[in-house]
Tab-separated table of C-alpha atoms in Angstrom:
chain	number	residue	atom	x	y	z
A	1	MET	CA	15.989	29.216	-18.888
A	2	ASN	CA	12.065	30.854	-19.743
A	3	LEU	CA	11.105	32.416	-16.468
A	4	ALA	CA	6.957	32.683	-17.481
A	5	MET	CA	6.875	29.269	-18.376
A	6	LEU	CA	8.250	27.737	-15.271
A	7	ARG	CA	6.191	29.883	-13.582
A	8	GLN	CA	3.269	28.266	-15.585
A	9	VAL	CA	4.149	24.894	-15.500
A	10	TRP	CA	4.253	25.173	-11.995
A	11	ARG	CA	1.113	26.582	-11.404
A	12	GLU	CA	-0.083	23.493	-13.660
A	13	SER	CA	1.226	20.746	-11.741
A	14	ARG	CA	1.544	22.311	-8.228
A	15	LEU	CA	-1.977	20.999	-6.936
A	16	LEU	CA	-1.099	17.660	-8.214
A	17	MET	CA	2.052	17.439	-6.146
A	18	LEU	CA	0.717	19.081	-3.600
A	19	GLY	CA	-2.208	16.286	-3.193
A	20	CYS	CA	0.522	13.766	-3.623
A	21	SER	CA	2.924	14.956	-1.384
A	22	ILE	CA	0.063	15.354	1.480
A	23	ALA	CA	-1.552	11.861	0.907
A	24	LEU	CA	2.195	10.341	1.119
A	25	PHE	CA	2.889	12.011	4.280
A	26	ALA	CA	-0.066	11.347	5.868
A	27	PHE	CA	0.053	7.406	4.770
A	28	CYS	CA	3.402	6.603	5.732
A	29	TRP	CA	2.494	8.692	9.477
A	30	VAL	CA	-0.382	6.310	9.767
A	31	ARG	CA	1.522	3.173	8.292
A	32	VAL	CA	4.361	3.748	11.582
A	33	TRP	CA	1.733	4.134	13.989
A	34	ILE	CA	-0.106	0.944	12.672
A	35	VAL	CA	3.251	-0.451	13.279
A	36	GLY	CA	3.472	0.280	16.856
A	37	ARG	CA	0.265	-1.091	17.570
A	38	ILE	CA	0.804	-4.226	16.761
A	39	ASP	CA	3.039	-6.659	18.897
A	40	MET	CA	4.759	-8.931	15.746
A	41	SER	CA	6.034	-11.510	19.171
A	42	ARG	CA	2.510	-12.433	19.586
A	43	PHE	CA	2.574	-13.973	15.544
A	44	GLN	CA	6.055	-15.637	16.487
A	45	GLY	CA	4.835	-19.029	16.141
A	46	ILE	CA	2.297	-18.358	13.162
A	47	LEU	CA	4.345	-16.405	11.119
A	48	GLU	CA	7.203	-19.314	11.409
A	49	ILE	CA	4.703	-21.461	9.523
A	50	LEU	CA	4.401	-19.137	6.940
A	51	ARG	CA	8.067	-18.573	6.473
A	52	PRO	CA	8.820	-19.978	3.534
A	53	GLU	CA	5.990	-18.208	1.646
A	54	PHE	CA	7.542	-15.267	3.082
A	55	GLU	CA	10.936	-15.611	1.958
A	56	ASN	CA	10.207	-16.348	-1.328
A	57	PHE	CA	8.064	-13.497	-1.892
A	58	SER	CA	10.855	-11.194	0.014
A	59	SER	CA	14.649	-9.771	-0.442
A	60	ILE	CA	15.319	-9.554	3.046
A	61	ASP	CA	15.748	-12.472	6.149
A	62	PHE	CA	12.719	-13.194	7.491
A	63	GLU	CA	14.145	-11.880	11.269
A	64	GLN	CA	14.683	-8.557	9.670
A	65	ALA	CA	11.365	-8.601	8.106
A	66	LEU	CA	10.295	-8.852	12.528
A	67	THR	CA	12.315	-6.117	14.037
A	68	TYR	CA	10.817	-2.432	14.034
A	69	PRO	CA	13.286	-1.196	11.104
A	70	GLY	CA	12.307	-3.963	8.792
A	71	ARG	CA	8.723	-3.249	9.326
A	72	VAL	CA	8.838	0.362	9.217
A	73	GLY	CA	11.461	-0.179	6.123
A	74	PHE	CA	8.161	-2.079	4.552
A	75	THR	CA	6.076	1.573	4.408
A	76	PHE	CA	7.890	2.028	1.309
A	77	THR	CA	6.805	-1.442	-0.652
A	78	GLU	CA	3.080	-0.201	0.097
A	79	PRO	CA	1.121	-0.097	-3.034
A	80	MET	CA	0.033	3.419	-1.912
A	81	VAL	CA	3.313	4.744	-1.737
A	82	ILE	CA	4.407	3.004	-5.448
A	83	LEU	CA	1.526	4.238	-6.856
A	84	LEU	CA	1.582	8.014	-5.934
A	85	ILE	CA	5.113	8.415	-7.071
A	86	VAL	CA	4.389	6.743	-10.419
A	87	VAL	CA	0.927	8.696	-10.510
A	88	TRP	CA	2.751	11.652	-10.426
A	89	GLY	CA	5.193	10.724	-12.829
A	90	ILE	CA	3.158	9.595	-15.459
A	91	ALA	CA	0.887	12.419	-15.344
A	92	ARG	CA	3.372	15.204	-15.503
A	93	GLY	CA	5.458	13.113	-18.390
A	94	SER	CA	2.401	12.461	-20.255
A	95	ASP	CA	1.704	16.239	-20.438
A	96	THR	CA	4.906	17.518	-21.817
A	97	VAL	CA	4.375	16.926	-25.882
A	98	SER	CA	1.276	14.266	-26.480
A	99	GLY	CA	-0.833	16.297	-23.790
A	100	PRO	CA	-0.442	19.716	-25.257
A	101	LEU	CA	-1.315	18.045	-28.897
A	102	GLY	CA	-3.770	16.730	-28.143
A	103	LYS	CA	-5.763	19.383	-26.609
A	104	GLY	CA	-4.590	21.726	-29.595
A	105	THR	CA	-2.598	24.099	-27.504
A	106	MET	CA	0.806	23.182	-28.224
A	107	GLU	CA	0.511	25.599	-31.416
A	108	MET	CA	-0.400	28.456	-29.711
A	109	MET	CA	2.224	27.980	-26.769
A	110	LEU	CA	5.517	27.439	-29.733
A	111	SER	CA	4.078	30.612	-30.898
A	112	GLN	CA	5.314	32.382	-27.794
A	113	PRO	CA	9.156	33.531	-27.941
A	114	ILE	CA	10.031	30.546	-26.345
A	115	SER	CA	12.522	27.265	-28.055
A	116	ARG	CA	11.566	23.382	-28.168
A	117	PHE	CA	14.208	23.411	-25.547
A	118	GLN	CA	13.362	25.968	-23.272
A	119	TYR	CA	9.662	24.379	-23.609
A	120	LEU	CA	10.845	20.987	-22.429
A	121	MET	CA	13.182	21.385	-19.968
A	122	SER	CA	10.505	23.957	-18.158
A	123	LYS	CA	8.156	20.899	-17.891
A	124	ASN	CA	11.315	18.341	-16.527
A	125	LEU	CA	12.627	20.485	-14.316
A	126	VAL	CA	8.930	21.107	-12.543
A	127	THR	CA	8.336	17.066	-13.388
A	128	LEU	CA	11.957	16.419	-11.374
A	129	LEU	CA	11.315	19.056	-8.431
A	130	GLY	CA	7.760	17.675	-7.730
A	131	THR	CA	9.380	13.995	-7.548
A	132	MET	CA	11.625	15.172	-5.103
A	133	ILE	CA	9.336	17.263	-3.037
A	134	ILE	CA	6.803	13.607	-3.009
A	135	ALA	CA	9.614	11.768	-1.926
A	136	ALA	CA	10.896	14.194	0.967
A	137	SER	CA	7.279	14.030	1.755
A	138	ALA	CA	7.023	9.977	2.582
A	139	TYR	CA	10.662	10.577	4.134
A	140	ALA	CA	8.890	13.115	6.683
A	141	GLY	CA	5.326	11.067	7.609
A	142	LEU	CA	8.113	8.021	7.972
A	143	ALA	CA	10.155	10.483	10.413
A	144	CYS	CA	6.931	12.270	11.973
A	145	GLY	CA	5.623	8.809	12.942
A	146	ILE	CA	9.178	6.930	14.088
A	147	GLN	CA	9.513	10.276	16.684
A	148	THR	CA	5.775	10.582	17.838
A	149	THR	CA	4.605	6.514	17.963
A	150	THR	CA	5.015	4.222	21.044
A	151	VAL	CA	5.158	0.531	21.444
A	152	LYS	CA	4.433	-1.745	23.664
A	153	ILE	CA	6.999	-3.549	25.729
A	154	GLU	CA	6.748	-6.748	27.297
A	155	GLN	CA	6.284	-6.559	31.241
A	156	LYS	CA	9.349	-8.685	33.375
A	157	PRO	CA	8.904	-10.260	36.525
A	158	ILE	CA	10.609	-8.449	39.171
A	159	LYS	CA	14.371	-10.020	39.629
A	160	MET	CA	15.824	-11.199	42.921
A	161	GLN	CA	19.491	-10.937	44.061
A	162	ILE	CA	20.430	-14.304	45.809
A	163	PRO	CA	22.736	-13.638	48.926
A	164	LEU	CA	26.525	-14.295	48.338
A	165	VAL	CA	26.317	-15.579	44.828
A	166	LYS	CA	25.466	-12.469	43.084
A	167	ILE	CA	22.851	-13.942	40.904
A	168	GLN	CA	19.682	-12.422	40.043
A	169	VAL	CA	16.577	-14.512	39.390
A	170	GLU	CA	12.971	-13.737	37.900
A	171	VAL	CA	10.542	-14.234	40.645
A	172	PRO	CA	7.585	-16.021	38.574
A	173	PHE	CA	4.261	-14.212	38.878
A	174	THR	CA	5.520	-10.965	39.600
A	175	GLN	CA	6.049	-7.832	37.399
A	176	ASP	CA	8.002	-4.317	38.055
A	177	PRO	CA	5.524	-1.551	39.250
A	178	ASN	CA	7.919	1.143	37.689
A	179	ALA	CA	8.561	-0.313	34.878
A	180	PRO	CA	7.195	1.582	31.296
A	181	THR	CA	4.301	-0.073	29.379
A	182	ARG	CA	5.031	1.904	26.532
A	183	VAL	CA	8.175	2.982	24.947
A	184	PRO	CA	9.042	5.823	22.164
A	185	LEU	CA	9.581	3.862	18.305
A	186	ALA	CA	12.681	6.025	17.953
A	187	ASN	CA	14.070	3.554	21.150
A	188	PHE	CA	14.432	1.362	18.226
A	189	VAL	CA	14.628	2.804	14.901
A	190	GLU	CA	16.595	5.286	13.562
A	191	LYS	CA	14.834	7.868	10.739
A	192	GLU	CA	17.731	8.628	9.668
A	193	ASP	CA	17.869	4.658	8.801
A	194	MET	CA	15.588	5.662	5.951
A	195	PHE	CA	16.629	8.180	4.172
A	196	PRO	CA	18.306	5.656	1.220
A	197	SER	CA	14.800	4.012	0.891
A	198	ALA	CA	13.460	7.514	0.759
A	199	LEU	CA	16.046	8.130	-2.329
A	200	ASN	CA	15.259	4.911	-3.642
A	201	LEU	CA	11.473	6.510	-4.121
A	202	MET	CA	12.539	9.405	-5.518
A	203	GLY	CA	14.656	7.255	-8.604
A	204	LEU	CA	11.760	5.233	-9.168
A	205	GLY	CA	9.977	8.671	-9.829
A	206	ILE	CA	11.966	9.996	-12.117
A	207	PHE	CA	12.549	6.812	-13.926
A	208	PHE	CA	9.198	6.701	-14.551
A	209	ALA	CA	9.050	10.387	-15.044
A	210	GLY	CA	11.333	10.201	-18.244
A	211	PHE	CA	9.730	7.259	-19.747
A	212	THR	CA	6.694	8.411	-19.876
A	213	THR	CA	8.202	11.787	-20.900
A	214	LEU	CA	10.078	9.823	-24.027
A	215	MET	CA	6.485	8.325	-24.855
A	216	SER	CA	4.920	11.572	-25.135
A	217	SER	CA	7.683	13.371	-27.115
A	218	TRP	CA	6.676	11.471	-30.024
A	219	ASP	CA	2.874	10.647	-29.382
A	220	GLN	CA	-0.196	12.126	-30.368
A	221	TYR	CA	-2.476	11.487	-27.824
A	222	ARG	CA	-2.487	11.772	-24.405
A	223	TRP	CA	-4.430	9.083	-23.263
A	224	ARG	CA	-2.192	6.163	-25.346
A	225	THR	CA	0.789	7.310	-23.630
A	226	ILE	CA	-0.864	7.288	-20.494
A	227	ALA	CA	-1.894	3.709	-21.415
A	228	ILE	CA	1.787	2.810	-22.625
A	229	ALA	CA	2.914	3.940	-19.379
A	230	ALA	CA	0.830	1.867	-17.051
A	231	ALA	CA	1.071	-1.053	-19.616
A	232	PHE	CA	4.797	-1.238	-18.733
A	233	LEU	CA	4.444	-0.471	-14.985
A	234	ILE	CA	1.593	-3.644	-14.602
A	235	ILE	CA	4.374	-5.646	-16.574
A	236	GLN	CA	6.951	-5.078	-15.023
A	237	LEU	CA	5.398	-5.783	-11.683
A	238	MET	CA	4.323	-8.782	-12.968
A	239	LEU	CA	8.155	-9.910	-13.892
A	240	ARG	CA	8.923	-8.992	-10.608
A	241	VAL	CA	6.865	-11.402	-8.790
A	242	LEU	CA	7.265	-13.664	-11.302
A	243	SER	CA	10.969	-13.700	-10.464
A	244	LEU	CA	10.411	-14.015	-7.235
A	245	SER	CA	7.992	-16.794	-6.998
A	246	MET	CA	9.354	-19.029	-9.077
A	247	GLU	CA	12.766	-20.513	-8.377
A	248	ASP	CA	13.254	-21.363	-12.162
A	249	MET	CA	12.496	-17.676	-13.580
A	250	THR	CA	14.790	-16.110	-10.825
A	251	TRP	CA	16.751	-14.790	-14.142
A	252	LEU	CA	13.503	-12.834	-14.983
A	253	ARG	CA	15.141	-9.639	-12.181
A	254	TYR	CA	16.939	-8.504	-15.031
A	255	THR	CA	14.314	-7.705	-17.191
A	256	THR	CA	12.517	-5.960	-14.629
A	257	ILE	CA	13.137	-2.212	-13.390
A	258	PHE	CA	12.026	-3.191	-9.713
A	259	SER	CA	14.426	-5.059	-8.926
A	260	LEU	CA	16.494	-1.890	-9.018
A	261	TYR	CA	13.994	-0.896	-6.273
A	262	GLU	CA	14.512	-2.556	-3.221
A	263	PRO	CA	13.669	0.028	0.164
A	264	GLU	CA	13.189	-2.915	2.332
A	265	VAL	CA	17.097	-4.412	1.473
A	266	LEU	CA	18.439	-0.562	1.806
A	267	VAL	CA	17.038	-0.420	5.619
A	268	SER	CA	18.691	-3.811	6.236
A	269	TYR	CA	21.915	-2.289	4.930
A	270	ALA	CA	21.542	0.772	7.036
A	271	VAL	CA	20.926	-1.373	9.840
A	272	HIS	CA	23.431	-3.908	9.467
A	273	THR	CA	25.907	-2.244	7.781
A	274	LYS	CA	26.161	1.617	6.590
A	275	ASP	CA	28.594	0.791	3.525
A	276	GLY	CA	26.262	-0.817	1.897
A	277	ALA	CA	23.510	1.847	2.253
A	278	TRP	CA	25.842	4.627	0.832
A	279	SER	CA	28.328	2.898	-1.303
A	280	PHE	CA	27.546	1.643	-5.113
A	281	PHE	CA	29.126	-1.845	-4.679
A	282	PHE	CA	29.998	-3.421	-1.653
A	283	GLN	CA	31.597	-6.907	-0.121
A	284	LYS	CA	29.143	-8.919	1.998
A	285	SER	CA	30.642	-11.845	2.247
A	286	GLN	CA	33.625	-13.117	0.952
A	287	GLU	CA	32.336	-14.131	-2.449
A	288	ASP	CA	29.048	-12.507	-2.523
A	289	TRP	CA	29.431	-8.396	-3.752
A	290	LYS	CA	25.928	-6.774	-3.711
A	291	LEU	CA	24.742	-3.625	-5.363
A	292	GLY	CA	25.234	-0.836	-2.561
A	293	GLY	CA	22.106	2.061	-2.511
A	294	LEU	CA	24.073	4.328	-4.893
A	295	ALA	CA	23.966	1.641	-7.591
A	296	TYR	CA	19.848	1.566	-6.953
A	297	LEU	CA	20.036	5.362	-7.077
A	298	THR	CA	22.189	5.735	-9.989
A	299	PHE	CA	20.185	3.002	-12.101
A	300	LEU	CA	17.102	4.121	-11.556
A	301	ALA	CA	18.016	8.084	-11.849
A	302	GLY	CA	20.166	7.242	-15.043
A	303	GLY	CA	17.363	6.019	-16.396
A	304	GLY	CA	14.997	8.624	-16.143
A	305	LEU	CA	17.321	11.245	-17.212
A	306	ALA	CA	17.924	9.472	-20.248
A	307	GLY	CA	14.417	9.402	-21.249
A	308	PHE	CA	14.251	13.229	-20.728
A	309	ALA	CA	17.194	13.413	-22.892
A	310	GLY	CA	15.933	11.239	-25.631
A	311	ALA	CA	12.493	13.096	-25.227
A	312	THR	CA	14.130	15.922	-25.867
A	313	TRP	CA	16.130	15.375	-28.649
A	314	ILE	CA	13.090	13.289	-30.720
A	315	PHE	CA	10.371	16.720	-29.588
A	316	CYS	CA	13.430	19.328	-31.135
A	317	ARG	CA	13.257	17.117	-34.413
A	318	ARG	CA	9.825	16.034	-34.909
A	319	ASP	CA	7.229	17.431	-37.280
A	320	LEU	CA	4.284	18.096	-35.158
A	321	PRO	CA	0.808	17.701	-36.482
A	322	ALA	CA	-1.498	20.086	-37.452
A	323	PRO	CA	-4.128	20.415	-34.150
A	324	VAL	CA	-6.786	18.208	-34.458
């Protein structure tokens, strides 16, 4: 590996990576803080009315979505989180081949004593490293939010012991003056339960980086590579929404990679069945087998790495056009 090439690629990409990491860290922290400020028990009745619509658009149970782990886990499904990891993948992937070709710098770069394989590997390694750092930033923001946020708890009435029968009864219209009004969110949410979802986010970033690099390897214009990747993203999101919202179109879930990006499901697995979060397949019930957290990560990251491999194969054999 050419270290000079690696350093140059790092210098080109570090600002974007730093920006995405800081933005994702801050967003996840604030998102968890907001979870701690809203007492969902007050909206229980209203949310029950919306239960059918919610269950149509969600992969987890309604009750799980109302718990603190479930609500914190939904942070990974926020459009801002998905957008930032995808922006990194598309931006760096489109700058591997079609970007330098469009700018006219590819010929100058390849005139240096490096092979095409070394050139592309340097780009791909920095892209993969950046994806890991950005996903780790999201998890770090979530962990900091869990550790620093407090949640309001309901003040329960004072209890009175009934003599002889040893039964406690609540005294109406009284409150325990020593009871805390707010307690740490960490009492309800284990930050380790969010780690499988962070890996799922990293897998999504690797997939889009690999796909965009593959598109870039045969293209000549960066704008066209970005347009193809963005159109692919939009179509995949639309397929996901249709598969969840329409009962006769559930088969569409097999046509979208977003069926493999379900961080809220992985949080549910981590809370209720640890085996589900850290296994490839697991048996949820007698006749119900489910994909585990490792399957989500393997399929997404495997698809992205296949894209990197295909891009390398195409680029090493391609006749490059003359600079425009």
